[in-house]
Amino acid sequence: MNIVIIGPQASGKGTQAEKLTKAYNLVHLEMGRVLRMISKEDTPIGKSIKELINKGILVSDEVIKQVMNKYLKRVSEMNSVIFDGFPRTLSQAMYLESFLSENGKKIDLVIYLALPQKITVERLNSRRVCEKCGAVFNLLTKPSRTKGFCDECGEKLIVREDETPQAISKRLKLFEKETQPVIKFYEKKGILERIDARLKIEEIFNEIIFRLKKRGLVSSE
Ligand code: AMP
């Protein structure tokens, strides 16, 4: 079973992807985290990715394809992947389609976590990430147990550089322009499930499981 999880920033994609990964033994491929790792490298590609991320601009499809070529080679041996933060443009979606079909695989389900813009902005303003391990928390929806420190590794939590009001607004515009067509594409294929991301974390998770069962992708026992 291969899944794409898609939604605006702070819709809870990463949280749900992690829960699904644990529940169904999936491989979690989180593009934002992969790119942030590369951006720490002192290489021309690392530096250019860092600049784009900090400005809230999408990394070019060409670079994403290079990164994915590296990962998808490994993915071709895996059966159960959850793609998080990818594809974000139609061209990336086409690339993923052709790669999977060449390897006799496909996307079985696309989970779209829908969130009104006003709430997206509120949530982004209260998002905190771990400087060291990248774990994500939210003062409103998913606070850490010790205020200001990571539950996973104990490091300090910070505001991401691309979560300034200017970068947030740019990222949301890009979601509308570039990612909404991807959502329409999967909707037309009949593999999209839309879920209200305003629900609580557990409610969203139960809803996802309900849709997976409904489509016969996991056993209903
Ligand atoms: P995220 O953590 O998913 O919000 O991603 C952070 C940033 O990484 C985005 O604002 C983009 O600059 C970049 N990024 C992540 N995924 C992609 C993608 N599939 N295509 C292009 N840029 C991406």
mmCIF file of C-alpha atoms and ligand atoms in Angstrom:
data_model
loop_
_atom_site.group_PDB
_atom_site.id
_atom_site.type_symbol
_atom_site.label_atom_id
_atom_site.label_comp_id
_atom_site.label_asym_id
_atom_site.label_seq_id
_atom_site.Cartn_x
_atom_site.Cartn_y
_atom_site.Cartn_z
ATOM 1 C CA MET A 1 0.000 0.000 0.000
ATOM 2 C CA ASN A 2 1.478 3.349 -1.065
ATOM 3 C CA ILE A 3 -0.054 6.536 0.324
ATOM 4 C CA VAL A 4 0.368 10.246 -0.397
ATOM 5 C CA ILE A 5 -0.574 12.608 2.403
ATOM 6 C CA ILE A 6 -1.254 16.128 1.218
ATOM 7 C CA GLY A 7 -2.494 19.340 2.808
ATOM 8 C CA PRO A 8 -1.492 22.910 3.596
ATOM 9 C CA GLN A 9 1.252 23.594 6.113
ATOM 10 C CA ALA A 10 0.273 22.751 9.700
ATOM 11 C CA SER A 11 -2.641 20.562 8.626
ATOM 12 C CA GLY A 12 -1.064 17.724 10.630
ATOM 13 C CA LYS A 13 0.402 15.744 7.719
ATOM 14 C CA GLY A 14 3.602 14.846 9.529
ATOM 15 C CA THR A 15 1.797 13.799 12.720
ATOM 16 C CA GLN A 16 -0.649 11.545 10.879
ATOM 17 C CA ALA A 17 2.090 10.150 8.636
ATOM 18 C CA GLU A 18 4.077 9.153 11.714
ATOM 19 C CA LYS A 19 1.053 7.468 13.291
ATOM 20 C CA LEU A 20 0.323 5.582 10.068
ATOM 21 C CA THR A 21 3.977 4.607 9.723
ATOM 22 C CA LYS A 22 3.905 3.005 13.179
ATOM 23 C CA ALA A 23 0.480 1.386 12.774
ATOM 24 C CA TYR A 24 1.129 -0.188 9.368
ATOM 25 C CA ASN A 25 4.898 -0.479 9.246
ATOM 26 C CA LEU A 26 5.270 2.015 6.413
ATOM 27 C CA VAL A 27 8.323 3.951 5.240
ATOM 28 C CA HIS A 28 7.802 7.669 5.900
ATOM 29 C CA LEU A 29 9.308 9.829 3.170
ATOM 30 C CA GLU A 30 9.072 13.424 4.362
ATOM 31 C CA MET A 31 10.371 15.736 1.662
ATOM 32 C CA GLY A 32 10.615 18.892 3.828
ATOM 33 C CA ARG A 33 12.798 17.070 6.360
ATOM 34 C CA VAL A 34 15.014 15.551 3.642
ATOM 35 C CA LEU A 35 15.500 18.996 2.062
ATOM 36 C CA ARG A 36 16.247 20.618 5.411
ATOM 37 C CA MET A 37 18.934 17.970 6.000
ATOM 38 C CA ILE A 38 20.504 18.662 2.594
ATOM 39 C CA SER A 39 20.304 22.419 3.278
ATOM 40 C CA LYS A 40 22.690 21.994 6.232
ATOM 41 C CA GLU A 41 25.416 20.689 3.907
ATOM 42 C CA ASP A 42 28.106 23.138 2.869
ATOM 43 C CA THR A 43 27.604 22.445 -0.851
ATOM 44 C CA PRO A 44 26.200 24.630 -3.677
ATOM 45 C CA ILE A 45 22.968 22.581 -3.724
ATOM 46 C CA GLY A 46 22.718 22.725 0.092
ATOM 47 C CA LYS A 47 23.103 26.496 0.097
ATOM 48 C CA SER A 48 20.601 27.073 -2.695
ATOM 49 C CA ILE A 49 18.001 24.813 -1.043
ATOM 50 C CA LYS A 50 18.489 26.656 2.270
ATOM 51 C CA GLU A 51 17.849 30.018 0.647
ATOM 52 C CA LEU A 52 14.658 28.805 -1.059
ATOM 53 C CA ILE A 53 13.293 27.129 2.080
ATOM 54 C CA ASN A 54 13.932 30.226 4.199
ATOM 55 C CA LYS A 55 12.086 32.398 1.700
ATOM 56 C CA GLY A 56 9.147 29.973 1.590
ATOM 57 C CA ILE A 57 9.697 29.246 -2.112
ATOM 58 C CA LEU A 58 9.385 25.754 -3.611
ATOM 59 C CA VAL A 59 12.606 23.999 -4.533
ATOM 60 C CA SER A 60 12.673 23.467 -8.322
ATOM 61 C CA ASP A 61 11.146 20.303 -9.767
ATOM 62 C CA GLU A 62 14.551 19.469 -11.253
ATOM 63 C CA VAL A 63 16.228 19.422 -7.828
ATOM 64 C CA ILE A 64 13.307 17.493 -6.311
ATOM 65 C CA LYS A 65 13.659 14.906 -9.073
ATOM 66 C CA GLN A 66 17.386 14.538 -8.333
ATOM 67 C CA VAL A 67 16.623 14.033 -4.643
ATOM 68 C CA MET A 68 13.803 11.607 -5.425
ATOM 69 C CA ASN A 69 15.944 9.643 -7.878
ATOM 70 C CA LYS A 70 18.210 8.860 -4.974
ATOM 71 C CA TYR A 71 15.297 7.915 -2.693
ATOM 72 C CA LEU A 72 12.959 6.312 -5.188
ATOM 73 C CA LYS A 73 15.622 3.778 -6.129
ATOM 74 C CA ARG A 74 15.348 2.510 -2.587
ATOM 75 C CA VAL A 75 11.592 2.982 -2.576
ATOM 76 C CA SER A 76 11.286 0.671 -5.582
ATOM 77 C CA GLU A 77 12.267 -2.187 -3.297
ATOM 78 C CA MET A 78 9.740 -1.187 -0.687
ATOM 79 C CA ASN A 79 6.069 -1.919 -0.758
ATOM 80 C CA SER A 80 4.601 0.464 1.732
ATOM 81 C CA VAL A 81 5.575 4.100 1.533
ATOM 82 C CA ILE A 82 3.861 7.212 2.794
ATOM 83 C CA PHE A 83 4.865 10.260 0.744
ATOM 84 C CA ASP A 84 4.612 13.416 2.852
ATOM 85 C CA GLY A 85 5.217 16.820 1.249
ATOM 86 C CA PHE A 86 5.653 15.216 -2.165
ATOM 87 C CA PRO A 87 4.285 15.562 -4.822
ATOM 88 C CA ARG A 88 3.613 19.268 -4.439
ATOM 89 C CA THR A 89 3.347 20.188 -8.133
ATOM 90 C CA LEU A 90 1.686 18.466 -11.100
ATOM 91 C CA SER A 91 5.061 17.813 -12.671
ATOM 92 C CA GLN A 92 6.216 16.030 -9.480
ATOM 93 C CA ALA A 93 2.964 14.011 -9.461
ATOM 94 C CA MET A 94 3.566 12.886 -13.066
ATOM 95 C CA TYR A 95 7.129 11.958 -12.240
ATOM 96 C CA LEU A 96 5.983 9.844 -9.271
ATOM 97 C CA GLU A 97 3.286 8.163 -11.401
ATOM 98 C CA SER A 98 5.724 7.139 -14.091
ATOM 99 C CA PHE A 99 8.382 6.005 -11.637
ATOM 100 C CA LEU A 100 5.951 3.816 -9.711
ATOM 101 C CA SER A 101 4.328 2.334 -12.798
ATOM 102 C CA GLU A 102 7.750 1.451 -14.262
ATOM 103 C CA ASN A 103 8.286 -0.541 -11.090
ATOM 104 C CA GLY A 104 4.846 -2.156 -11.180
ATOM 105 C CA LYS A 105 3.568 -0.027 -8.315
ATOM 106 C CA LYS A 106 1.025 2.732 -7.804
ATOM 107 C CA ILE A 107 -0.409 5.188 -5.330
ATOM 108 C CA ASP A 108 -3.347 3.468 -3.630
ATOM 109 C CA LEU A 109 -4.686 6.388 -1.630
ATOM 110 C CA VAL A 110 -4.227 10.129 -1.299
ATOM 111 C CA ILE A 111 -5.239 11.598 2.030
ATOM 112 C CA TYR A 112 -6.047 15.302 1.737
ATOM 113 C CA LEU A 113 -6.091 17.086 5.086
ATOM 114 C CA ALA A 114 -8.174 20.176 4.351
ATOM 115 C CA LEU A 115 -7.791 23.282 6.515
ATOM 116 C CA PRO A 116 -9.202 26.822 6.095
ATOM 117 C CA GLN A 117 -6.477 29.430 5.539
ATOM 118 C CA LYS A 118 -7.226 31.402 8.695
ATOM 119 C CA ILE A 119 -6.600 28.330 10.871
ATOM 120 C CA THR A 120 -3.508 27.391 8.882
ATOM 121 C CA VAL A 121 -1.991 30.796 9.685
ATOM 122 C CA GLU A 122 -2.934 30.540 13.394
ATOM 123 C CA ARG A 123 -1.384 27.087 13.631
ATOM 124 C CA LEU A 124 1.790 28.075 11.779
ATOM 125 C CA ASN A 125 2.283 30.983 14.144
ATOM 126 C CA SER A 126 2.253 28.579 17.080
ATOM 127 C CA ARG A 127 4.418 25.864 15.541
ATOM 128 C CA ARG A 128 7.738 25.000 17.221
ATOM 129 C CA VAL A 129 10.376 22.590 15.940
ATOM 130 C CA CYS A 130 13.299 20.854 17.563
ATOM 131 C CA GLU A 131 16.593 22.414 16.543
ATOM 132 C CA LYS A 132 18.337 19.022 16.745
ATOM 133 C CA CYS A 133 16.031 16.207 15.613
ATOM 134 C CA GLY A 134 13.400 18.164 13.657
ATOM 135 C CA ALA A 135 10.389 16.893 15.704
ATOM 136 C CA VAL A 136 7.410 19.230 15.299
ATOM 137 C CA PHE A 137 5.173 20.562 18.098
ATOM 138 C CA ASN A 138 2.361 23.077 18.262
ATOM 139 C CA LEU A 139 1.526 25.317 21.231
ATOM 140 C CA LEU A 140 -2.192 24.946 20.391
ATOM 141 C CA THR A 141 -2.653 21.422 19.065
ATOM 142 C CA LYS A 142 0.377 19.372 20.094
ATOM 143 C CA PRO A 143 2.357 20.972 22.931
ATOM 144 C CA SER A 144 5.546 19.306 24.160
ATOM 145 C CA ARG A 145 5.418 17.794 27.656
ATOM 146 C CA THR A 146 8.091 20.223 28.938
ATOM 147 C CA LYS A 147 7.398 23.696 27.630
ATOM 148 C CA GLY A 148 10.043 24.828 25.138
ATOM 149 C CA PHE A 149 11.870 21.471 24.960
ATOM 150 C CA CYS A 150 11.639 18.466 22.653
ATOM 151 C CA ASP A 151 9.876 15.297 23.885
ATOM 152 C CA GLU A 152 12.077 13.136 21.670
ATOM 153 C CA CYS A 153 15.603 14.365 22.433
ATOM 154 C CA GLY A 154 15.262 17.113 25.080
ATOM 155 C CA GLU A 155 16.749 19.834 22.827
ATOM 156 C CA LYS A 156 15.415 23.424 22.699
ATOM 157 C CA LEU A 157 12.394 24.125 20.465
ATOM 158 C CA ILE A 158 12.621 27.008 17.998
ATOM 159 C CA VAL A 159 10.484 28.848 15.422
ATOM 160 C CA ARG A 160 11.412 27.715 11.916
ATOM 161 C CA GLU A 161 13.108 30.379 9.748
ATOM 162 C CA ASP A 162 10.466 29.934 7.045
ATOM 163 C CA GLU A 163 7.661 30.631 9.507
ATOM 164 C CA THR A 164 7.880 34.393 9.423
ATOM 165 C CA PRO A 165 4.583 36.048 8.325
ATOM 166 C CA GLN A 166 6.039 36.850 4.843
ATOM 167 C CA ALA A 167 7.261 33.299 4.234
ATOM 168 C CA ILE A 168 3.996 31.826 5.562
ATOM 169 C CA SER A 169 1.947 33.931 3.165
ATOM 170 C CA LYS A 170 4.175 32.937 0.239
ATOM 171 C CA ARG A 171 3.939 29.233 1.117
ATOM 172 C CA LEU A 172 0.157 29.381 1.318
ATOM 173 C CA LYS A 173 -0.106 31.097 -2.063
ATOM 174 C CA LEU A 174 2.124 28.415 -3.543
ATOM 175 C CA PHE A 175 -0.066 25.701 -2.039
ATOM 176 C CA GLU A 176 -3.116 27.175 -3.793
ATOM 177 C CA LYS A 177 -1.326 27.658 -7.106
ATOM 178 C CA GLU A 178 0.857 24.552 -7.330
ATOM 179 C CA THR A 179 -0.611 21.909 -5.029
ATOM 180 C CA GLN A 180 -4.364 22.354 -5.547
ATOM 181 C CA PRO A 181 -3.976 21.051 -9.144
ATOM 182 C CA VAL A 182 -2.304 17.930 -7.705
ATOM 183 C CA ILE A 183 -5.310 17.411 -5.413
ATOM 184 C CA LYS A 184 -7.672 17.756 -8.407
ATOM 185 C CA PHE A 185 -5.557 15.292 -10.390
ATOM 186 C CA TYR A 186 -5.857 12.590 -7.702
ATOM 187 C CA GLU A 187 -9.536 13.404 -7.148
ATOM 188 C CA LYS A 188 -10.221 12.732 -10.834
ATOM 189 C CA LYS A 189 -8.435 9.399 -10.528
ATOM 190 C CA GLY A 190 -10.841 8.502 -7.704
ATOM 191 C CA ILE A 191 -8.149 7.808 -5.116
ATOM 192 C CA LEU A 192 -8.529 10.959 -2.984
ATOM 193 C CA GLU A 193 -10.047 11.017 0.500
ATOM 194 C CA ARG A 194 -10.681 14.494 1.920
ATOM 195 C CA ILE A 195 -10.571 14.799 5.707
ATOM 196 C CA ASP A 196 -11.315 17.842 7.868
ATOM 197 C CA ALA A 197 -7.999 18.767 9.502
ATOM 198 C CA ARG A 198 -9.773 20.857 12.168
ATOM 199 C CA LEU A 199 -10.604 17.618 14.001
ATOM 200 C CA LYS A 200 -8.464 16.384 16.896
ATOM 201 C CA ILE A 201 -5.358 14.301 16.109
ATOM 202 C CA GLU A 202 -6.977 11.006 17.216
ATOM 203 C CA GLU A 203 -10.226 11.783 15.380
ATOM 204 C CA ILE A 204 -8.334 12.418 12.145
ATOM 205 C CA PHE A 205 -6.369 9.215 12.600
ATOM 206 C CA ASN A 206 -9.556 7.186 13.174
ATOM 207 C CA GLU A 207 -11.097 8.781 10.115
ATOM 208 C CA ILE A 208 -8.063 7.829 8.004
ATOM 209 C CA ILE A 209 -8.273 4.232 9.222
ATOM 210 C CA PHE A 210 -11.996 4.181 8.459
ATOM 211 C CA ARG A 211 -11.286 5.297 4.859
ATOM 212 C CA LEU A 212 -8.455 2.752 4.476
ATOM 213 C CA LYS A 213 -10.832 -0.015 5.602
ATOM 214 C CA LYS A 214 -13.636 1.267 3.393
ATOM 215 C CA ARG A 215 -11.335 0.947 0.387
ATOM 216 C CA GLY A 216 -10.134 -2.502 1.450
ATOM 217 C CA LEU A 217 -6.543 -1.302 1.855
ATOM 218 C CA VAL A 218 -6.274 -2.637 5.403
ATOM 219 C CA SER A 219 -8.183 -5.426 7.075
ATOM 220 C CA SER A 220 -11.434 -4.344 8.778
ATOM 221 C CA GLU A 221 -10.909 -6.494 11.897
HETATM 222 P P1 AMP B 1 7.603 21.502 4.669
HETATM 223 O O1 AMP B 1 8.418 21.103 5.844
HETATM 224 O O2 AMP B 1 6.906 20.327 4.037
HETATM 225 O O3 AMP B 1 6.684 22.653 4.939
HETATM 226 O O4 AMP B 1 8.649 22.010 3.555
HETATM 227 C C1 AMP B 1 9.497 23.112 3.806
HETATM 228 C C2 AMP B 1 10.024 23.707 2.526
HETATM 229 O O5 AMP B 1 10.758 22.721 1.783
HETATM 230 C C3 AMP B 1 8.967 24.188 1.548
HETATM 231 O O6 AMP B 1 8.489 25.480 1.853
HETATM 232 C C4 AMP B 1 9.748 24.172 0.239
HETATM 233 O O7 AMP B 1 10.660 25.254 0.160
HETATM 234 C C5 AMP B 1 10.571 22.904 0.374
HETATM 235 N N1 AMP B 1 9.856 21.713 -0.139
HETATM 236 C C6 AMP B 1 9.376 20.654 0.585
HETATM 237 N N2 AMP B 1 8.805 19.733 -0.216
HETATM 238 C C7 AMP B 1 8.907 20.216 -1.477
HETATM 239 C C8 AMP B 1 8.498 19.742 -2.762
HETATM 240 N N3 AMP B 1 7.862 18.558 -2.933
HETATM 241 N N4 AMP B 1 8.755 20.526 -3.856
HETATM 242 C C9 AMP B 1 9.411 21.692 -3.732
HETATM 243 N N5 AMP B 1 9.826 22.210 -2.558
HETATM 244 C C10 AMP B 1 9.584 21.483 -1.443
#
